[in-house]
C-alpha cells in the first residue's frame, strides 16, 4: 500500500497545490483528495514532456516529489504509456477478504460515469449504443475477480472476450487488449492520453469511448485504492 508524506511540493504556480482543507474539513484521508493529486499530476505531464519521460523511467521519484506519495521499499512501480492501438487493462492484486466491501465502495465510483454515458448516448439518438451502457454495472470486473478465480484467469488471458461479451460492445478489430496483473510487490500506472489528442467521430465504437474513459477513471481511482484501508467491513463481494 501507499502512505503519504506531510509535505507536498509545488513546482509551478500554473499547477497550484491541491488543497487539504475543503470547507474547513481535512480531506487528506479521503478518496477525492488522491484523485485531485492524480489529476494535477497528469495535467503537468500533459504539459511537460520532460516530466512525462521522467515518470516513465523513474516513477517512484516523480510520485514522491510531485505528490508527496511514497511507496513501500519492496514495491516495484511501473508507469506505462499505451502505444497506438493498444489498451492496457490493469488487474490489481486481490485485497484481504476483510477489505472487500471497503474496496468495492471505492470502485463504485465507476457507476456515475456509466450513467453519464448512457444519458448522452440517448440524447444523441444512439439508443443501441446507450443500451450497452445500461448493462455496464457488470463492468466492475475487478471486483468480481476477487472471488471468482476462473473469471480472473479469463480477464488475464482473453480480456477482449469479457469486454465484448459481458456488455455487448464492439472494440476496433485492430485494437490489442492486454491485461497487466499486479502483485503485492508490483503495481502499474497507465498514463491516460491527453483528451486534446484523442480522435473520436461519429464512426467511433462504444468500445473506443469506454477505453478512453476507463483509462482516465483508473488513473484517478488507482491511487486511492492503494491507500491503507481506514475502516473495513467483512462481507461477500461477488
XYZ file of N, CA, C and O in Angstrom, residues 94-185:
368
model
N -5.595 -9.111 -5.456
C -6.801 -9.246 -4.639
C -6.526 -8.798 -3.209
O -5.575 -9.273 -2.578
N -7.330 -7.873 -2.676
C -7.113 -7.404 -1.302
C -7.561 -8.443 -0.280
O -8.265 -9.402 -0.634
N -7.169 -8.298 0.981
C -7.649 -9.213 2.015
C -9.173 -9.228 2.072
O -9.816 -8.212 1.782
N -9.729 -10.362 2.439
C -11.187 -10.524 2.452
C -11.868 -9.452 3.290
O -12.918 -8.924 2.913
N -11.261 -9.091 4.414
C -11.899 -8.112 5.296
C -11.961 -6.715 4.687
O -12.670 -5.842 5.197
N -11.244 -6.503 3.586
C -11.267 -5.195 2.929
C -12.200 -5.153 1.717
O -12.391 -4.088 1.119
N -12.808 -6.279 1.357
C -13.540 -6.338 0.099
C -14.634 -5.285 -0.016
O -14.760 -4.618 -1.044
N -15.438 -5.139 1.019
C -16.539 -4.181 0.931
C -16.011 -2.762 0.854
O -16.541 -1.917 0.140
N -14.957 -2.475 1.589
C -14.347 -1.140 1.550
C -13.827 -0.832 0.151
O -14.050 0.264 -0.387
N -13.152 -1.782 -0.454
C -12.616 -1.577 -1.796
C -13.740 -1.537 -2.837
O -13.656 -0.808 -3.828
N -14.780 -2.308 -2.599
C -15.930 -2.290 -3.505
C -16.520 -0.886 -3.575
O -16.872 -0.391 -4.647
N -16.619 -0.222 -2.440
C -17.138 1.144 -2.409
C -16.250 2.081 -3.234
O -16.735 2.968 -3.939
N -14.924 1.874 -3.166
C -14.015 2.711 -3.930
C -14.225 2.525 -5.435
O -14.202 3.485 -6.208
N -14.435 1.295 -5.857
C -14.623 1.028 -7.274
C -15.983 1.485 -7.779
O -16.172 1.694 -8.978
N -16.937 1.640 -6.878
C -18.282 2.015 -7.310
C -18.343 3.418 -7.901
O -19.355 3.811 -8.478
N -17.257 4.175 -7.787
C -17.224 5.500 -8.406
C -17.331 5.406 -9.922
O -17.550 6.411 -10.603
N -17.165 4.203 -10.464
C -17.305 3.989 -11.905
C -18.752 4.135 -12.344
O -19.043 4.502 -13.477
N -19.696 3.884 -11.436
C -21.105 3.888 -11.821
C -21.587 5.217 -12.378
O -22.247 5.255 -13.414
N -21.304 6.381 -11.717
C -21.787 7.648 -12.270
C -21.269 7.921 -13.685
O -21.964 8.552 -14.487
N -20.063 7.468 -13.990
C -19.537 7.666 -15.336
C -20.362 6.867 -16.335
O -20.691 7.347 -17.423
N -20.708 5.644 -15.986
C -21.535 4.811 -16.855
C -22.887 5.466 -17.077
O -23.392 5.537 -18.199
N -23.497 5.984 -16.004
C -24.794 6.644 -16.129
C -24.706 7.851 -17.063
O -25.625 8.126 -17.842
N -23.602 8.588 -16.996
C -23.418 9.752 -17.851
C -23.345 9.351 -19.318
O -23.965 9.984 -20.186
N -22.608 8.283 -19.612
C -22.530 7.811 -20.994
C -23.901 7.369 -21.493
O -24.285 7.668 -22.625
N -24.631 6.673 -20.660
C -25.961 6.218 -21.046
C -26.860 7.399 -21.385
O -27.573 7.404 -22.404
N -26.802 8.443 -20.572
C -27.636 9.623 -20.763
C -27.300 10.320 -22.088
O -28.187 10.629 -22.895
N -26.009 10.557 -22.324
C -25.638 11.320 -23.506
C -25.829 10.531 -24.794
O -26.163 11.101 -25.835
N -25.635 9.217 -24.731
C -25.894 8.436 -25.936
C -27.379 8.467 -26.289
O -27.767 8.539 -27.458
N -28.232 8.424 -25.280
C -29.664 8.531 -25.536
C -30.017 9.886 -26.119
O -30.813 10.007 -27.045
N -29.421 10.930 -25.568
C -29.692 12.290 -26.029
C -29.279 12.479 -27.485
O -29.937 13.203 -28.241
N -28.173 11.835 -27.876
C -27.673 11.963 -29.241
C -28.369 11.005 -30.206
O -28.039 10.953 -31.382
N -29.316 10.240 -29.694
C -30.061 9.349 -30.560
C -29.434 7.985 -30.741
O -29.926 7.174 -31.525
N -28.340 7.728 -30.037
C -27.679 6.437 -30.160
C -28.257 5.409 -29.220
O -27.586 4.936 -28.300
N -29.514 5.054 -29.426
C -30.212 4.168 -28.491
C -29.512 2.832 -28.338
O -29.348 2.314 -27.234
N -29.081 2.262 -29.460
C -28.433 0.952 -29.402
C -27.144 1.024 -28.597
O -26.867 0.152 -27.763
N -26.342 2.057 -28.838
C -25.104 2.221 -28.087
C -25.384 2.450 -26.613
O -24.681 1.961 -25.741
N -26.431 3.210 -26.335
C -26.754 3.515 -24.940
C -27.103 2.258 -24.163
O -26.764 2.124 -22.989
N -27.764 1.311 -24.826
C -28.178 0.095 -24.131
C -26.982 -0.709 -23.624
O -27.075 -1.396 -22.613
N -25.863 -0.608 -24.342
C -24.665 -1.299 -23.866
C -24.248 -0.772 -22.505
O -23.824 -1.537 -21.635
N -24.380 0.536 -22.312
C -24.002 1.122 -21.024
C -25.044 0.863 -19.956
O -24.736 0.852 -18.770
N -26.288 0.661 -20.357
C -27.330 0.377 -19.376
C -26.998 -0.866 -18.556
O -27.325 -0.963 -17.379
N -26.318 -1.798 -19.185
C -25.949 -3.038 -18.507
C -24.534 -2.994 -17.943
O -24.014 -4.006 -17.472
N -23.903 -1.822 -17.974
C -22.468 -1.754 -17.719
C -22.086 -1.820 -16.242
O -20.921 -1.719 -15.892
N -23.073 -2.016 -15.358
C -22.689 -2.250 -13.973
C -21.854 -3.515 -13.871
O -21.088 -3.698 -12.928
N -21.992 -4.374 -14.847
C -21.171 -5.581 -14.878
C -19.708 -5.248 -15.136
O -18.843 -6.113 -15.071
N -19.435 -3.977 -15.455
C -18.061 -3.583 -15.754
C -17.177 -3.579 -14.516
O -15.990 -3.324 -14.609
N -17.737 -3.879 -13.364
C -16.916 -3.977 -12.158
C -16.223 -5.336 -12.139
O -16.284 -6.097 -11.180
N -15.531 -5.607 -13.226
C -14.881 -6.908 -13.391
C -13.780 -7.126 -12.374
O -13.514 -8.257 -11.975
N -13.113 -6.071 -11.977
C -12.035 -6.212 -10.999
C -12.580 -6.785 -9.697
O -11.994 -7.705 -9.110
N -13.706 -6.266 -9.256
C -14.321 -6.745 -8.018
C -14.709 -8.214 -8.145
O -14.483 -9.013 -7.229
N -15.282 -8.588 -9.272
C -15.683 -9.984 -9.471
C -14.484 -10.915 -9.448
O -14.576 -12.069 -9.000
N -13.344 -10.423 -9.909
C -12.148 -11.270 -9.962
C -11.630 -11.631 -8.578
O -10.845 -12.570 -8.429
N -12.061 -10.895 -7.542
C -11.585 -11.180 -6.186
C -12.124 -12.505 -5.659
O -11.477 -13.139 -4.824
N -13.316 -12.885 -6.102
C -13.950 -14.079 -5.552
C -14.193 -15.169 -6.588
O -14.749 -16.207 -6.267
N -13.780 -14.916 -7.824
C -14.007 -15.887 -8.887
C -12.709 -16.066 -9.664
O -12.407 -15.296 -10.580
N -11.944 -17.077 -9.306
C -10.629 -17.283 -9.904
C -10.729 -17.610 -11.398
O -9.880 -17.186 -12.190
N -11.759 -18.359 -11.784
C -11.937 -18.682 -13.197
C -12.144 -17.416 -14.012
O -11.542 -17.230 -15.087
N -12.987 -16.536 -13.497
C -13.237 -15.265 -14.176
C -11.965 -14.424 -14.235
O -11.672 -13.793 -15.246
N -11.191 -14.437 -13.156
C -9.945 -13.678 -13.126
C -8.977 -14.166 -14.209
O -8.344 -13.366 -14.905
N -8.873 -15.461 -14.345
C -7.983 -16.009 -15.356
C -8.457 -15.664 -16.776
O -7.642 -15.454 -17.676
N -9.779 -15.580 -16.972
C -10.307 -15.157 -18.265
C -9.931 -13.710 -18.549
O -9.583 -13.361 -19.685
N -10.018 -12.866 -17.514
C -9.628 -11.461 -17.684
C -8.154 -11.334 -18.063
O -7.774 -10.444 -18.824
N -7.337 -12.230 -17.540
C -5.910 -12.176 -17.829
C -5.579 -12.742 -19.205
O -4.726 -12.204 -19.915
N -6.240 -13.810 -19.583
C -5.871 -14.499 -20.822
C -6.612 -13.980 -22.050
O -6.058 -13.987 -23.159
N -7.851 -13.538 -21.869
C -8.645 -13.110 -23.029
C -9.588 -11.979 -22.627
O -10.814 -12.141 -22.624
N -9.045 -10.809 -22.285
C -9.904 -9.709 -21.826
C -10.907 -9.242 -22.875
O -12.015 -8.824 -22.524
N -10.561 -9.317 -24.159
C -11.496 -8.861 -25.190
C -12.827 -9.610 -25.112
O -13.908 -9.006 -25.242
N -12.759 -10.925 -24.919
C -13.995 -11.702 -24.875
C -14.869 -11.283 -23.702
O -16.105 -11.312 -23.790
N -14.242 -10.885 -22.580
C -15.001 -10.405 -21.427
C -15.626 -9.052 -21.752
O -16.831 -8.838 -21.555
N -14.821 -8.125 -22.256
C -15.309 -6.773 -22.518
C -16.447 -6.782 -23.541
O -17.471 -6.124 -23.351
N -16.262 -7.502 -24.636
C -17.275 -7.504 -25.682
C -18.466 -8.385 -25.313
O -19.609 -8.040 -25.625
N -18.203 -9.505 -24.654
C -19.289 -10.432 -24.344
C -20.157 -10.004 -23.183
O -21.383 -10.164 -23.222
N -19.552 -9.428 -22.142
C -20.307 -9.085 -20.942
C -21.313 -7.964 -21.176
O -22.414 -7.998 -20.649
N -20.902 -6.935 -21.934
C -21.821 -5.815 -22.137
C -22.146 -5.579 -23.602
O -22.816 -4.606 -23.948
N -21.683 -6.469 -24.460
C -22.079 -6.428 -25.856
C -21.620 -5.211 -26.623
O -22.345 -4.712 -27.489
N -20.419 -4.701 -26.328
C -19.936 -3.530 -27.049
C -18.739 -3.915 -27.924
O -17.906 -4.720 -27.511
N -18.661 -3.380 -29.137
C -17.557 -3.731 -30.031
C -16.327 -2.871 -29.794
O -16.425 -1.692 -29.452
N -15.176 -3.471 -29.954
C -13.908 -2.755 -29.963
C -13.312 -2.869 -31.364
O -13.573 -3.844 -32.070
N -12.516 -1.893 -31.784
C -11.902 -1.988 -33.116
C -11.108 -3.285 -33.254
O -10.412 -3.706 -32.326
N -11.212 -3.913 -34.411
C -10.549 -5.193 -34.632
C -9.039 -5.092 -34.484
O -8.378 -6.041 -34.042
N -8.480 -3.924 -34.842
C -7.025 -3.768 -34.789
C -6.512 -3.437 -33.394
O -5.298 -3.387 -33.171
N -7.417 -3.229 -32.445
C -7.003 -2.865 -31.090
C -6.522 -4.094 -30.318
O -7.239 -5.078 -30.184
N -5.315 -4.028 -29.790
C -4.781 -5.078 -28.937
C -5.165 -4.771 -27.496
O -4.920 -3.658 -27.006
N -5.784 -5.732 -26.814
C -6.191 -5.561 -25.418
C -5.337 -6.484 -24.564
O -5.348 -7.698 -24.758
N -4.597 -5.919 -23.635
C -3.671 -6.689 -22.815
C -3.915 -6.428 -21.336
O -3.963 -5.279 -20.900
N -4.088 -7.484 -20.566
C -4.243 -7.354 -19.123
C -2.879 -7.383 -18.453
O -2.001 -8.175 -18.829
N -2.710 -6.530 -17.452
C -1.488 -6.474 -16.654
C -1.846 -6.835 -15.216
O -2.620 -6.138 -14.577
N -1.301 -7.935 -14.734
C -1.640 -8.389 -13.382
C -0.646 -7.843 -12.367
O 0.563 -8.019 -12.498
N -1.172 -7.177 -11.356
C -0.336 -6.680 -10.279
C -0.164 -7.746 -9.205
O -0.935 -8.712 -9.116
N 0.872 -7.583 -8.396
C 1.109 -8.451 -7.248
C 1.305 -7.565 -6.028
O 1.235 -6.335 -6.118
N 1.583 -8.174 -4.901
C 1.814 -7.393 -3.687
C 3.070 -6.550 -3.793
O 3.258 -5.601 -3.028
N 3.945 -6.870 -4.760
C 5.204 -6.140 -4.901
C 5.367 -5.465 -6.266
O 6.443 -4.966 -6.577
